[in-house]
mmCIF file of C-alpha atoms in Angstrom:
data_model
loop_
_atom_site.group_PDB
_atom_site.id
_atom_site.type_symbol
_atom_site.label_atom_id
_atom_site.label_comp_id
_atom_site.label_asym_id
_atom_site.label_seq_id
_atom_site.Cartn_x
_atom_site.Cartn_y
_atom_site.Cartn_z
ATOM 1 C CA ARG A 126 -0.354 -0.043 -0.216
ATOM 2 C CA LYS A 127 0.953 3.965 -0.844
ATOM 3 C CA LEU A 128 2.060 5.542 2.088
ATOM 4 C CA THR A 129 0.229 8.999 2.829
ATOM 5 C CA LEU A 130 0.903 12.222 4.312
ATOM 6 C CA ILE A 131 -1.969 10.394 7.311
ATOM 7 C CA ASP A 132 0.481 7.842 7.846
ATOM 8 C CA ALA A 133 3.391 10.459 7.985
ATOM 9 C CA GLN A 134 1.631 12.491 10.675
ATOM 10 C CA ASN A 135 0.614 9.099 12.744
ATOM 11 C CA ILE A 136 4.306 7.732 12.661
ATOM 12 C CA ALA A 137 5.538 11.566 14.061
ATOM 13 C CA LEU A 138 2.656 11.275 16.670
ATOM 14 C CA GLU A 139 3.791 7.885 17.726
ATOM 15 C CA LYS A 140 7.221 9.539 18.599
ATOM 16 C CA SER A 141 5.978 12.246 20.145
ATOM 17 C CA GLU A 142 7.090 14.454 17.345
ATOM 18 C CA GLN A 143 5.063 16.203 14.433
ATOM 19 C CA CYS A 144 4.800 16.174 10.968
ATOM 20 C CA LEU A 145 4.024 19.595 9.791
ATOM 21 C CA SER A 146 3.567 19.063 5.755
ATOM 22 C CA GLU A 147 0.532 19.698 4.198
ATOM 23 C CA TYR A 148 1.596 17.637 0.864
ATOM 24 C CA TYR A 149 3.045 14.726 0.435
ATOM 25 C CA ILE A 150 4.446 13.440 -2.635
ATOM 26 C CA ASN A 151 6.249 9.966 -2.249
ATOM 27 C CA ASN A 152 8.675 8.010 0.345
ATOM 28 C CA LYS A 153 11.626 10.076 -0.866
ATOM 29 C CA SER A 154 10.357 13.563 -1.098
ATOM 30 C CA PRO A 155 11.235 16.227 1.974
ATOM 31 C CA LEU A 156 8.651 16.272 4.615
ATOM 32 C CA LEU A 157 8.927 19.166 7.060
ATOM 33 C CA TRP A 158 9.044 17.895 10.780
ATOM 34 C CA LYS A 159 8.954 19.202 14.218
ATOM 35 C CA CYS A 160 10.895 17.027 17.146
ATOM 36 C CA ALA A 161 9.428 17.336 21.031
ATOM 37 C CA LYS A 162 12.050 20.088 21.658
ATOM 38 C CA PHE A 163 10.715 21.913 19.154
ATOM 39 C CA HIS A 164 13.744 21.469 16.242
ATOM 40 C CA GLU A 165 12.753 21.370 12.585
ATOM 41 C CA TRP A 166 13.716 20.042 10.078
ATOM 42 C CA LYS A 167 13.184 18.211 6.781
ATOM 43 C CA SER A 168 13.769 14.605 5.867
ATOM 44 C CA ALA A 169 11.912 12.095 3.662
ATOM 45 C CA LEU A 170 9.787 9.586 5.193
ATOM 46 C CA CYS A 171 11.762 6.608 3.959
ATOM 47 C CA ASP A 172 14.683 7.919 6.425
ATOM 48 C CA ILE A 173 12.125 8.557 9.084
ATOM 49 C CA LYS A 174 10.694 4.868 9.315
ATOM 50 C CA LYS A 175 14.357 3.959 9.524
ATOM 51 C CA GLY A 176 14.666 5.683 12.550
ATOM 52 C CA LYS A 177 16.337 8.996 11.153
ATOM 53 C CA TRP A 178 14.821 11.823 13.509
ATOM 54 C CA CYS A 179 16.235 14.982 14.586
ATOM 55 C CA PRO A 180 18.949 15.722 13.880
ATOM 56 C CA HIS A 181 19.959 18.292 16.228
ATOM 57 C CA CYS A 182 19.188 15.917 18.920
ATOM 58 C CA ALA A 183 20.928 13.132 17.244
ATOM 59 C CA LYS A 184 23.726 15.714 17.036
ATOM 60 C CA CYS A 185 24.244 14.380 13.256
ATOM 61 C CA PHE A 186 23.553 17.573 11.728
ATOM 62 C CA LYS A 187 25.932 19.034 8.748
ATOM 63 C CA LEU A 188 28.737 20.843 9.766
ATOM 64 C CA ASN A 189 28.683 24.047 8.350
ATOM 65 C CA ILE A 190 32.523 26.206 8.772
ATOM 66 C CA GLY A 191 30.353 28.187 11.948
ATOM 67 C CA ILE A 192 29.368 25.010 13.640
ATOM 68 C CA ALA A 193 33.037 23.729 12.875
ATOM 69 C CA LYS A 194 34.413 26.797 14.369
ATOM 70 C CA GLU A 195 32.179 26.579 17.551
ATOM 71 C CA ILE A 196 33.521 23.294 17.778
ATOM 72 C CA VAL A 197 37.170 23.813 17.799
ATOM 73 C CA PHE A 198 36.940 26.922 20.177
ATOM 74 C CA LYS A 199 34.523 24.644 22.607
ATOM 75 C CA LYS A 200 37.083 21.565 22.281
ATOM 76 C CA ALA A 201 40.683 23.252 21.354
ATOM 77 C CA PRO A 202 40.981 26.525 23.832
ATOM 78 C CA LEU A 203 44.022 28.788 23.030
ATOM 79 C CA GLU A 204 45.819 27.084 25.412
ATOM 80 C CA ARG A 205 46.352 23.502 24.399
ATOM 81 C CA ILE A 206 46.911 24.999 20.908
ATOM 82 C CA ARG A 207 49.839 27.065 22.144
ATOM 83 C CA ASN A 208 51.341 24.705 24.758
ATOM 84 C CA HIS A 209 50.659 21.226 22.815
ATOM 85 C CA ASN A 210 51.118 22.599 19.078
ATOM 86 C CA SER A 211 47.551 20.936 18.129
ATOM 87 C CA TRP A 212 44.365 21.486 18.549
ATOM 88 C CA CYS A 213 43.367 17.651 18.080
ATOM 89 C CA PRO A 214 43.399 15.759 22.005
ATOM 90 C CA LYS A 215 44.543 12.602 19.569
ATOM 91 C CA CYS A 216 47.508 14.207 17.787
ATOM 92 C CA ILE A 217 48.776 15.496 20.973
ATOM 93 C CA VAL A 218 48.824 12.006 22.370
ATOM 94 C CA ASP A 219 50.677 10.934 19.622
ATOM 95 C CA THR A 220 52.725 13.889 19.773
ATOM 96 C CA ARG A 221 53.504 13.132 23.291
ATOM 97 C CA ARG A 222 54.104 9.031 22.533
ATOM 98 C CA VAL A 223 56.635 10.195 19.393
ATOM 99 C CA GLY A 224 58.426 12.445 21.952
ATOM 100 C CA LEU A 225 58.992 10.265 24.358
ATOM 101 C CA ASP A 226 60.216 7.859 22.029
ATOM 102 C CA LEU A 227 62.601 9.888 20.558
ATOM 103 C CA ALA A 228 63.778 11.264 23.380
ATOM 104 C CA ARG A 229 64.952 7.370 24.596
ATOM 105 C CA ASN A 230 66.051 6.633 21.256
ATOM 106 C CA ILE A 231 68.337 9.615 21.095
ATOM 107 C CA ALA A 232 69.598 8.445 24.962
ATOM 108 C CA ARG A 233 70.327 5.244 23.797
ATOM 109 C CA SER A 234 72.137 6.339 20.636
ATOM 110 C CA LYS A 235 74.587 8.073 23.165
ATOM 111 C CA ASN A 236 74.295 5.002 25.960
ATOM 112 C CA GLY A 237 72.159 6.800 28.314
ATOM 113 C CA LYS A 238 68.646 6.981 29.327
ATOM 114 C CA CYS A 239 65.648 9.053 29.544
ATOM 115 C CA LEU A 240 64.145 9.026 32.777
ATOM 116 C CA SER A 241 60.596 10.906 32.268
ATOM 117 C CA ASP A 242 57.277 8.993 31.838
ATOM 118 C CA LYS A 243 55.784 12.211 30.572
ATOM 119 C CA TYR A 244 55.897 14.510 27.779
ATOM 120 C CA ILE A 245 54.326 17.318 26.485
ATOM 121 C CA ASN A 246 56.412 19.715 24.394
ATOM 122 C CA ILE A 247 60.143 19.892 23.057
ATOM 123 C CA TYR A 248 60.275 22.595 25.692
ATOM 124 C CA THR A 249 59.727 20.905 28.630
ATOM 125 C CA PRO A 250 62.554 19.544 30.497
ATOM 126 C CA LEU A 251 63.021 15.697 31.193
ATOM 127 C CA GLN A 252 65.115 13.946 33.225
ATOM 128 C CA TRP A 253 68.266 12.121 32.056
ATOM 129 C CA ARG A 254 70.839 9.446 33.033
ATOM 130 C CA CYS A 255 74.209 10.001 31.116
ATOM 131 C CA HIS A 256 76.150 6.052 30.826
ATOM 132 C CA GLN A 257 78.412 7.559 33.994
ATOM 133 C CA GLY A 258 75.244 7.523 35.771
ATOM 134 C CA HIS A 259 74.870 10.936 36.030
ATOM 135 C CA ILE A 260 71.104 12.535 36.242
ATOM 136 C CA TRP A 261 69.790 16.253 34.955
ATOM 137 C CA HIS A 262 67.265 17.773 33.596
ATOM 138 C CA ALA A 263 67.115 19.204 30.254
ATOM 139 C CA VAL A 264 64.883 20.401 27.377
ATOM 140 C CA LEU A 265 64.564 17.645 24.275
ATOM 141 C CA ASN A 266 65.416 20.728 22.048
ATOM 142 C CA SER A 267 68.721 20.951 23.338
ATOM 143 C CA ILE A 268 69.196 17.268 23.290
ATOM 144 C CA LYS A 269 68.209 16.678 19.963
ATOM 145 C CA ASN A 270 68.889 19.860 17.841
ATOM 146 C CA GLN A 271 71.897 21.311 19.881
ATOM 147 C CA ASN A 272 73.837 17.862 20.663
ATOM 148 C CA SER A 273 74.357 18.638 24.270
ATOM 149 C CA TRP A 274 74.277 15.543 26.441
ATOM 150 C CA CYS A 275 75.422 15.201 30.193
ATOM 151 C CA PRO A 276 76.531 18.664 31.899
ATOM 152 C CA GLN A 277 79.029 17.031 33.711
ATOM 153 C CA CYS A 278 80.817 14.954 31.598
ATOM 154 C CA ALA A 279 80.930 17.749 29.415
ATOM 155 C CA GLY A 280 82.065 19.939 32.357
ATOM 156 C CA HIS A 281 79.592 22.490 32.008
ATOM 157 C CA SER A 282 77.560 21.381 35.423
ATOM 158 C CA LYS A 283 77.431 23.342 38.600
ATOM 159 C CA LEU A 284 78.838 22.676 41.471
ATOM 160 C CA ASP A 285 76.523 21.523 44.169
ATOM 161 C CA ILE A 286 77.148 19.685 47.758
ATOM 162 C CA ASN A 287 76.531 15.836 46.010
ATOM 163 C CA ILE A 288 79.166 17.116 43.459
ATOM 164 C CA ALA A 289 81.465 18.267 45.560
ATOM 165 C CA LYS A 290 81.373 15.410 47.840
ATOM 166 C CA GLU A 291 81.588 12.798 44.607
ATOM 167 C CA ILE A 292 84.865 14.600 43.614
ATOM 168 C CA ALA A 293 86.101 14.465 47.455
ATOM 169 C CA LEU A 294 85.712 11.236 47.884
ATOM 170 C CA LYS A 295 87.617 10.420 44.362
ATOM 171 C CA LYS A 296 90.496 12.105 45.478
ATOM 172 C CA ASP A 297 90.544 10.481 48.327
ATOM 173 C CA GLU A 298 90.509 7.042 46.607
ATOM 174 C CA LYS A 299 93.628 8.056 44.716
#
């Protein structure tokens, strides 16, 4: 049997919705609908029968540039873009994983180890240990791009009480 406008209106009433159209051509022609939250949209009766109701309530409405900007600004605050160099949460996680893997590989190539478990970005200090057992903090940018490594082995470390004791003990051994 061929469906009618009355069928469309009855289907809508069963869901507490409304069919606002005054004319019905066929199952694939768009009709005007109104949901219980007063959203209005156009959809064919065949789609309604498949369970595709209000796109606003289902949050599957078509994106336009205005909606896309609104979503980006809500989900990607400026701080995230500035501090993590990305707006996408998935990319941030991927970058952190890749960054930590890169740090560990560089440390391994220098017979050392990256001791940090958390990576934020290339400018955030990580904890390192050289092959001599010295531990210090440095940013990945310096280790990777300026070829820096252990400040104690390079003779650039600041003298603190622990280093002074270590030097004194070594002198006593000789």
